[in-house]
Short mmCIF file of C-alpha atoms and ligand atoms in Angstrom, two decimals:
data_model
loop_
_atom_site.label_atom_id
_atom_site.label_comp_id
_atom_site.label_asym_id
_atom_site.label_seq_id
_atom_site.Cartn_x
_atom_site.Cartn_y
_atom_site.Cartn_z
CA MET A 19 23.17 -11.75 44.70
CA LEU A 20 24.56 -8.84 42.63
CA LYS A 21 26.25 -9.99 39.43
CA VAL A 22 29.37 -7.97 38.62
CA MET A 23 31.09 -7.33 35.31
CA ILE A 24 34.48 -5.67 34.79
CA ILE A 25 35.08 -3.86 31.49
CA GLY A 26 38.79 -3.37 30.76
CA CYS A 27 41.26 -5.80 32.34
CA GLY A 28 44.48 -3.78 32.47
CA GLY A 29 46.41 -2.11 35.26
CA ILE A 30 43.57 -0.90 37.51
CA ALA A 31 41.18 -3.85 37.05
CA PRO A 32 42.78 -5.93 39.87
CA ALA A 33 41.94 -3.16 42.38
CA HIS A 34 38.27 -3.50 41.40
CA ILE A 35 38.30 -7.31 41.45
CA GLU A 36 39.93 -7.30 44.89
CA GLY A 37 37.39 -4.69 46.02
CA TYR A 38 34.48 -6.95 45.08
CA LEU A 39 36.21 -9.96 46.67
CA HIS A 40 36.95 -8.07 49.91
CA ALA A 41 33.70 -6.12 50.23
CA GLY A 42 31.88 -8.85 52.14
CA GLU A 43 28.68 -7.94 50.29
CA ASP A 44 26.43 -10.20 48.30
CA ALA A 45 28.24 -9.80 44.98
CA THR A 46 29.88 -12.21 42.56
CA ILE A 47 32.02 -11.48 39.52
CA VAL A 48 30.33 -13.11 36.51
CA CYS A 49 32.12 -11.53 33.56
CA LEU A 50 35.46 -9.96 32.59
CA ALA A 51 35.58 -8.11 29.26
CA ASP A 52 38.61 -6.90 27.37
CA GLN A 53 39.23 -6.33 23.69
CA ASN A 54 42.43 -8.22 24.40
CA LEU A 55 40.71 -11.45 25.50
CA GLN A 56 43.85 -12.94 26.99
CA ARG A 57 43.93 -10.16 29.59
CA ALA A 58 40.46 -11.09 30.80
CA LYS A 59 41.45 -14.77 30.92
CA ASP A 60 44.64 -14.00 32.83
CA LEU A 61 42.72 -12.14 35.55
CA MET A 62 40.14 -14.92 35.79
CA GLU A 63 42.92 -17.38 36.39
CA ARG A 64 44.88 -15.13 38.77
CA TYR A 65 41.85 -14.62 41.02
CA GLY A 66 40.36 -18.13 40.62
CA LEU A 67 37.11 -16.72 39.19
CA THR A 68 35.85 -20.10 38.03
CA GLU A 69 32.20 -18.95 37.83
CA ALA A 70 33.05 -16.03 35.51
CA ARG A 71 33.39 -15.89 31.75
CA ALA A 72 35.87 -13.90 29.70
CA ILE A 73 34.60 -11.99 26.66
CA GLU A 74 36.02 -9.67 24.04
CA ASP A 75 33.03 -7.38 23.35
CA TYR A 76 31.56 -5.97 26.56
CA HIS A 77 28.14 -5.54 24.93
CA ASP A 78 27.77 -9.35 25.08
CA GLY A 79 27.96 -9.39 28.87
CA LEU A 80 25.73 -6.50 29.91
CA ALA A 81 22.43 -8.39 29.90
CA ASP A 82 23.74 -10.71 32.66
CA ALA A 83 25.19 -8.00 34.94
CA ASP A 84 23.67 -5.90 37.73
CA VAL A 85 26.82 -3.92 38.48
CA VAL A 86 29.60 -2.87 36.09
CA SER A 87 33.07 -1.49 36.78
CA VAL A 88 34.38 0.49 33.82
CA CYS A 89 38.20 0.28 33.74
CA THR A 90 38.92 1.22 30.12
CA PRO A 91 41.08 4.18 29.01
CA PRO A 92 39.37 7.57 29.62
CA GLY A 93 38.28 8.18 26.02
CA LEU A 94 36.09 5.04 26.18
CA HIS A 95 34.42 5.81 29.52
CA ARG A 96 31.34 7.48 28.06
CA ASP A 97 30.49 4.69 25.60
CA ALA A 98 30.98 1.87 28.11
CA ALA A 99 29.22 3.64 30.99
CA VAL A 100 26.22 4.71 28.89
CA ALA A 101 25.87 1.22 27.39
CA ALA A 102 25.94 -0.35 30.87
CA LEU A 103 23.41 2.15 32.29
CA GLU A 104 21.11 1.58 29.32
CA HIS A 105 21.17 -2.14 30.09
CA GLY A 106 19.97 -1.31 33.61
CA CYS A 107 23.33 -1.79 35.36
CA HIS A 108 24.70 0.33 38.20
CA VAL A 109 28.12 1.71 37.24
CA LEU A 110 31.37 2.28 39.10
CA LEU A 111 33.42 4.31 36.65
CA GLU A 112 37.17 4.79 36.87
CA LYS A 113 38.51 8.31 37.01
CA PRO A 114 38.58 10.61 35.10
CA MET A 115 34.82 10.47 34.59
CA ALA A 116 35.26 11.41 30.90
CA PRO A 117 37.53 13.84 29.07
CA SER A 118 34.80 16.46 28.51
CA LEU A 119 31.92 18.00 30.42
CA ALA A 120 29.57 17.14 27.54
CA GLU A 121 30.44 13.44 27.91
CA CYS A 122 30.03 13.63 31.70
CA ASP A 123 26.55 15.07 31.19
CA GLU A 124 25.65 12.30 28.73
CA ILE A 125 26.62 9.69 31.33
CA ILE A 126 24.72 11.47 34.12
CA ALA A 127 21.64 11.78 31.89
CA ALA A 128 21.76 8.03 31.13
CA ALA A 129 21.95 7.24 34.86
CA GLU A 130 18.98 9.50 35.58
CA ARG A 131 16.96 8.12 32.65
CA HIS A 132 17.40 4.57 33.88
CA GLY A 133 17.32 5.28 37.62
CA LYS A 134 20.70 3.61 38.25
CA LEU A 135 23.55 4.51 40.59
CA LEU A 136 26.69 6.00 39.15
CA SER A 137 29.86 6.51 41.14
CA VAL A 138 33.24 7.74 39.91
CA VAL A 139 36.38 6.32 41.54
CA VAL A 140 38.03 8.63 44.08
CA GLN A 141 39.67 6.07 46.32
CA SER A 142 41.57 8.68 48.34
CA ARG A 143 38.30 9.56 50.09
CA PHE A 144 38.53 6.05 51.55
CA ILE A 145 41.93 6.42 53.23
CA THR A 146 41.71 6.92 57.00
CA GLY A 147 44.43 9.56 57.32
CA ILE A 148 42.91 11.63 54.51
CA ARG A 149 39.27 11.22 55.51
CA ASN A 150 39.92 12.30 59.07
CA VAL A 151 41.86 15.46 58.20
CA LEU A 152 39.18 16.46 55.69
CA ASP A 153 36.48 15.91 58.31
CA MET A 154 38.47 18.23 60.60
CA VAL A 155 38.69 20.86 57.86
CA ARG A 156 34.99 20.57 57.05
CA GLY A 157 33.82 20.35 60.64
CA GLY A 158 34.39 24.00 61.54
CA ALA A 159 36.18 23.52 64.89
CA TYR A 160 39.34 25.15 63.50
CA GLY A 161 37.53 28.08 61.88
CA LYS A 162 37.21 28.92 58.24
CA ASN A 163 39.69 27.70 55.64
CA LEU A 164 41.53 30.77 54.34
CA TYR A 165 44.06 29.17 52.02
CA ALA A 166 44.69 25.65 50.78
CA ARG A 167 47.85 24.44 49.07
CA VAL A 168 47.70 21.21 47.12
CA HIS A 169 50.92 19.67 45.93
CA SER A 170 49.82 16.82 43.68
CA VAL A 171 53.34 15.83 42.77
CA TRP A 172 54.00 12.47 41.16
CA TYR A 173 56.85 10.77 39.35
CA ARG A 174 56.50 8.93 36.06
CA GLY A 175 59.47 8.05 33.88
CA GLU A 176 59.78 8.84 30.21
CA SER A 177 58.52 5.41 29.10
CA TYR A 178 55.17 5.94 30.87
CA TYR A 179 53.91 7.76 27.77
CA ASP A 180 54.97 4.99 25.39
CA LEU A 181 51.64 3.24 26.12
CA GLY A 182 49.45 3.76 23.05
CA TRP A 183 46.51 5.59 24.65
CA ARG A 184 48.67 7.95 26.71
CA GLY A 185 50.31 11.19 25.62
CA ARG A 186 47.82 12.39 23.00
CA TRP A 187 45.26 15.09 23.80
CA GLU A 188 42.60 13.51 21.59
CA VAL A 189 42.97 10.02 23.05
CA GLU A 190 44.01 10.41 26.69
CA GLY A 191 42.32 13.77 27.09
CA GLY A 192 45.02 15.45 29.19
CA GLY A 193 48.23 14.98 31.09
CA CYS A 194 48.98 14.96 34.81
CA THR A 195 46.26 17.46 35.75
CA GLN A 196 43.50 15.26 34.37
CA ASN A 197 44.91 11.84 35.15
CA HIS A 198 46.97 12.16 38.32
CA SER A 199 46.10 15.32 40.22
CA ILE A 200 42.44 14.46 39.85
CA HIS A 201 42.77 12.45 43.08
CA HIS A 202 43.86 15.53 45.01
CA ILE A 203 41.55 17.85 43.09
CA ASP A 204 38.65 15.74 44.30
CA LEU A 205 39.87 16.11 47.90
CA LEU A 206 40.19 19.87 47.50
CA LEU A 207 36.67 20.04 46.06
CA TRP A 208 35.34 17.84 48.85
CA ALA A 209 36.85 20.19 51.42
CA LYS A 210 36.02 23.55 49.84
CA GLY A 211 33.47 23.07 47.04
CA MET A 212 33.83 24.57 43.57
CA PRO A 213 35.88 27.77 43.27
CA ALA A 214 34.47 30.87 41.59
CA SER A 215 37.39 31.15 39.16
CA ILE A 216 40.85 29.84 38.27
CA ARG A 217 44.02 31.16 36.68
CA ALA A 218 46.54 28.57 35.45
CA MET A 219 49.61 27.78 33.38
CA MET A 220 50.92 24.46 32.09
CA THR A 221 54.02 23.08 30.42
CA ASN A 222 55.84 19.82 29.74
CA LEU A 223 59.15 19.70 31.61
CA ASN A 224 60.52 16.24 30.87
CA HIS A 225 58.23 13.82 29.00
CA HIS A 226 59.36 13.96 25.41
CA ASN A 227 56.90 11.36 24.10
CA SER A 228 53.79 13.28 25.14
CA GLU A 229 51.86 16.14 23.57
CA GLU A 230 50.33 16.92 26.95
CA GLU A 231 51.39 18.74 30.10
CA ASP A 232 53.45 17.11 32.83
CA PHE A 233 53.20 20.23 35.02
CA SER A 234 50.52 22.78 35.76
CA SER A 235 50.10 25.43 38.41
CA SER A 236 46.85 27.18 39.30
CA VAL A 237 45.45 29.75 41.69
CA LEU A 238 41.80 29.33 42.64
CA ARG A 239 39.50 31.98 44.11
CA TYR A 240 36.44 30.96 46.14
CA PRO A 241 33.10 32.71 46.59
CA ASP A 242 33.89 33.23 50.30
CA GLY A 243 37.10 35.11 49.43
CA SER A 244 39.48 32.25 50.28
CA VAL A 245 42.10 30.96 47.85
CA ALA A 246 43.87 27.75 46.90
CA GLU A 247 47.02 26.89 45.00
CA LEU A 248 47.19 23.68 43.01
CA THR A 249 50.42 22.24 41.63
CA SER A 250 50.25 19.17 39.38
CA SER A 251 53.49 17.48 38.42
CA LEU A 252 54.81 14.22 37.02
CA ILE A 253 58.49 15.05 37.48
CA SER A 254 58.64 15.04 41.26
CA HIS A 255 61.07 12.57 42.81
CA GLY A 256 59.77 11.07 46.02
CA GLU A 257 56.15 12.02 45.26
CA ALA A 258 55.93 14.15 48.41
CA GLN A 259 52.22 14.80 48.00
CA THR A 260 50.74 17.22 50.50
CA LEU A 261 47.57 19.15 51.07
CA ILE A 262 47.75 21.96 53.62
CA PHE A 263 44.64 23.74 54.83
CA GLN A 264 45.40 27.00 56.62
CA MET A 265 42.42 27.46 58.92
CA GLU A 266 41.81 30.48 61.12
CA ARG A 267 43.01 28.61 64.24
CA ALA A 268 45.53 26.10 62.86
CA GLY A 269 47.18 24.61 59.81
CA LEU A 270 46.06 21.04 59.04
CA ARG A 271 48.16 18.94 56.71
CA ILE A 272 47.71 15.67 54.82
CA PRO A 273 49.69 13.49 55.63
CA PHE A 274 48.60 14.58 59.09
CA GLN A 275 50.46 17.29 60.85
CA ALA A 276 49.02 20.21 62.78
CA PHE A 277 50.65 23.65 63.02
CA ALA A 278 49.48 26.55 65.12
CA SER A 279 50.85 30.01 65.77
CA LYS A 280 49.55 32.80 67.96
CA PRO A 281 50.54 36.45 67.69
CA ARG A 282 52.56 38.35 70.25
CA ASP A 283 51.55 41.97 70.88
CA ASN A 284 53.64 43.12 67.95
CA GLY A 285 52.06 40.56 65.61
CA PHE A 286 55.08 38.30 65.35
CA PRO A 287 54.29 34.60 65.91
CA GLU A 288 54.94 32.26 68.77
CA PRO A 289 54.00 28.57 68.84
CA ASP A 290 50.47 27.71 69.98
CA GLU A 291 51.23 24.33 71.52
CA ALA A 292 47.79 23.93 73.10
CA THR A 293 46.05 24.10 69.72
CA VAL A 294 48.57 21.69 68.15
CA ALA A 295 47.91 19.25 71.02
CA GLU A 296 44.15 19.68 70.60
CA ALA A 297 44.26 19.02 66.85
CA THR A 298 46.61 16.05 67.26
CA ALA A 299 44.36 14.46 69.90
CA ASP A 300 41.33 15.15 67.69
CA PHE A 301 43.00 13.43 64.70
CA GLU A 302 44.14 10.45 66.74
CA SER A 303 40.71 9.91 68.30
CA ARG A 304 38.97 9.59 64.94
CA PRO A 305 37.91 6.17 63.63
CA LYS A 306 40.00 3.97 61.37
CA LEU A 307 38.29 2.77 58.19
CA ALA A 308 37.95 -1.02 58.02
CA LEU A 309 38.42 -1.07 54.24
CA GLU A 310 40.51 1.49 52.42
CA ASN A 311 41.18 2.66 48.84
CA HIS A 312 39.26 0.77 46.13
CA ASP A 313 38.14 -1.82 48.70
CA GLY A 314 36.38 0.92 50.67
CA GLN A 315 34.82 2.57 47.65
CA VAL A 316 33.61 -0.71 46.14
CA GLN A 317 32.01 -1.64 49.47
CA ASN A 318 30.28 1.76 49.74
CA PHE A 319 29.08 1.43 46.13
CA LEU A 320 27.66 -2.05 46.68
CA ARG A 321 25.96 -0.99 49.90
CA ALA A 322 24.47 2.06 48.19
CA VAL A 323 23.17 -0.16 45.37
CA GLN A 324 21.46 -2.30 48.01
CA GLY A 325 20.06 0.78 49.76
CA LYS A 326 22.13 0.15 52.90
CA GLU A 327 24.03 3.46 52.92
CA ALA A 328 24.47 6.69 50.97
CA LEU A 329 26.87 6.86 48.05
CA LEU A 330 29.94 8.74 49.21
CA ALA A 331 31.31 9.59 45.76
CA THR A 332 28.64 10.74 43.34
CA ALA A 333 28.53 11.38 39.62
CA GLN A 334 28.35 15.12 40.36
CA ASP A 335 31.62 14.83 42.32
CA GLY A 336 33.21 13.22 39.26
CA ARG A 337 31.84 15.96 37.01
CA ASN A 338 33.08 18.72 39.34
CA CYS A 339 36.63 17.36 39.00
CA ILE A 340 36.35 17.51 35.21
CA GLU A 341 34.97 21.05 35.36
CA LEU A 342 37.88 22.24 37.49
CA ILE A 343 40.42 20.44 35.28
CA THR A 344 38.80 21.93 32.17
CA GLY A 345 39.27 25.30 33.87
CA VAL A 346 43.00 24.60 34.26
CA TYR A 347 43.30 23.78 30.55
CA ALA A 348 41.11 26.67 29.40
CA SER A 349 43.02 29.21 31.46
CA SER A 350 46.40 27.81 30.40
CA ILE A 351 45.48 27.94 26.73
CA THR A 352 43.81 31.37 26.72
CA GLY A 353 46.01 33.04 29.34
CA GLN A 354 42.79 34.32 30.92
CA GLU A 355 41.06 33.77 34.24
CA VAL A 356 38.24 31.22 33.82
CA VAL A 357 34.99 31.74 35.70
CA PHE A 358 32.88 28.76 36.84
CA PRO A 359 30.50 27.26 35.89
CA ILE A 360 31.68 26.52 32.36
CA GLY A 361 28.45 26.88 30.35
CA LYS A 362 27.21 24.61 27.61
CA ASP A 363 27.82 27.45 25.15
CA SER A 364 31.54 27.57 26.03
CA GLU A 365 33.99 26.13 23.51
CA TYR A 366 35.48 24.27 26.48
CA TYR A 367 32.24 22.36 27.22
CA THR A 368 32.95 19.72 24.57
CA GLY A 369 36.40 18.27 23.96
CA ALA A 370 36.74 20.30 20.73
CA TRP A 371 39.25 22.64 22.41
CA ARG A 372 41.84 19.87 22.32
CA ALA A 373 42.43 20.57 18.65
CA LYS A 374 43.87 23.93 19.80
CA ALA A 375 45.89 22.61 22.74
CA PRO A 376 49.66 23.09 22.47
CA HIS A 377 51.67 20.01 21.54
CA PHE A 378 54.59 20.24 23.92
CA PHE A 379 56.21 17.30 22.10
CA GLU A 380 55.07 15.00 19.27
CA LYS A 381 54.41 11.42 20.22
CA SER A 382 56.66 9.18 18.19
CA LYS A 383 56.60 5.87 20.07
CA ASP A 384 53.62 3.61 20.90
CA VAL A 385 53.43 0.24 22.60
CA ALA A 386 50.12 -1.63 22.80
CA ALA A 387 50.80 -2.91 26.32
CA PHE A 388 53.72 -3.11 28.74
CA SER A 389 54.79 -6.60 29.75
CA ASP A 390 54.65 -5.40 33.38
CA THR A 391 51.11 -4.13 34.05
CA THR A 392 51.56 -3.60 37.78
CA ILE A 393 51.03 -0.09 39.06
CA THR A 394 52.44 1.53 42.16
CA SER A 395 50.52 4.17 44.04
CA PHE A 396 50.64 6.48 47.01
CA LYS A 397 48.19 4.38 48.99
CA ASN A 398 50.52 3.59 51.87
CA LYS A 399 51.81 7.10 52.45
CA PHE A 400 48.92 8.33 54.59
N1 NAD B 11 42.08 5.07 40.49
C1 NAD B 11 43.36 4.93 40.21
O1 NAD B 11 44.24 5.09 41.05
C2 NAD B 11 43.77 4.57 38.81
C3 NAD B 11 45.06 4.08 38.55
C4 NAD B 11 45.39 3.73 37.23
C5 NAD B 11 44.46 3.89 36.21
N2 NAD B 11 43.23 4.43 36.50
C6 NAD B 11 42.24 4.66 35.43
O2 NAD B 11 41.75 3.39 35.00
C7 NAD B 11 41.49 3.43 33.61
C8 NAD B 11 42.29 2.33 32.93
O3 NAD B 11 43.66 2.55 33.18
P1 NAD B 11 44.70 1.32 33.18
O4 NAD B 11 45.95 1.86 33.73
O5 NAD B 11 44.08 0.11 33.77
O6 NAD B 11 44.86 1.14 31.59
P2 NAD B 11 45.38 -0.17 30.82
O7 NAD B 11 45.75 0.29 29.46
O8 NAD B 11 46.36 -0.90 31.66
O9 NAD B 11 44.05 -1.06 30.73
C9 NAD B 11 42.93 -0.71 29.97
C10 NAD B 11 42.33 -1.99 29.42
O10 NAD B 11 41.12 -1.66 28.72
C11 NAD B 11 41.08 -2.50 27.59
N3 NAD B 11 40.18 -1.93 26.59
C12 NAD B 11 40.42 -0.88 25.78
N4 NAD B 11 39.34 -0.67 25.00
C13 NAD B 11 38.42 -1.58 25.35
C14 NAD B 11 37.11 -1.87 24.90
N5 NAD B 11 36.51 -1.13 23.94
N6 NAD B 11 36.45 -2.92 25.44
C15 NAD B 11 37.04 -3.65 26.42
N7 NAD B 11 38.29 -3.43 26.88
C16 NAD B 11 38.96 -2.39 26.36
C17 NAD B 11 42.52 -2.60 27.11
O11 NAD B 11 42.72 -3.73 26.29
C18 NAD B 11 43.24 -2.72 28.44
O12 NAD B 11 43.41 -4.07 28.86
C19 NAD B 11 41.86 4.85 33.14
O13 NAD B 11 40.70 5.65 33.13
C20 NAD B 11 42.82 5.33 34.20
O14 NAD B 11 42.83 6.73 34.36
C21 NAD B 11 42.86 4.73 37.77
#
């Protein structure tokens, strides 16, 4: 029986608890830790976790755990993950892996030193409609991907940044590119791998209580000559998030839609209905995941810990997201194209660059916690 501990009992913790409860694997939640003890107690009560204990200092629970979910704010990910790995626990770490590449490497080194599994949350990989389109993109039947367009467009109201740990570069680590678009960035990386270089700009359009960006736009070049565009936004009503992969034979979109054109003699397009029908039938014939979102990722993580299947979301995947996001920030700040990989000798390898980041606004309001901790997400849109 795997003994599970949750560190950080705020907004995202219920998704982890439900994941462990739904996974159907041999795992039991033995400990909930939060510096605000009442939060841990509230979740114990809400989920009827009568066998678990609630603690304030997570260090006091590590000796009894085999598996730890880290659900603290990003700036605390490194300390909690490294401590858990050093106690011999396997770690499921919330996104973003950590606000700097140096911290990511410290966490990866701890996992390697202690021979433990480390997975970073990317629950979108575990949504049927997303997984199946990405498998179509990666499978090669539609030719090479020439151009991808990622619209990671979210909506958060002004008060979102009133929460104490949000809205400051040094504490949160970044705005919508790091904390929201990361879901779609991971999907882009899963489909196309790391780009060779990136050129980006960022600004803050309408969040006056945040130093950080609420909008960024980037163009990515790939070693095979293909390109991608990435838009990250927190001001987008309706959150019409889309990823479009223009392949040689067809356009494949998430949420699923297939497009296909064929040229007439003069090069002008006419619809290629046969290819649209082929891609649609292909998509519809693909399997439906039994467990989705966090439930799916927690199950994969537990099975990987038990040696039953491969880990689908690795620590390197988490690090790649941070490297690409660091590229967005570095290019936006310097006005220059950034070439990957970002070396350890770069000033952007550690988080020190944040001291130079523009403050779009000064943060003047902080609340320790909202009375409503529920979060809404895009999980049902695919
Ligand atoms: N995967 C997703 O879709 C998703 C969605 C929301 C948040 N997140 C991520 O989850 C993490 C937490 O976000 P949240 O929205 O739950 O934040 P939150 O502020 O609601 O909760 C964080 C909790 O951690 C606790 N905490 C802080 N320091 C601690 C410490 N040293 N020891 C123990 N507990 C501590 C706080 O008291 C709080 O209860 C962030 O990394 C965020 O980016 C992921």
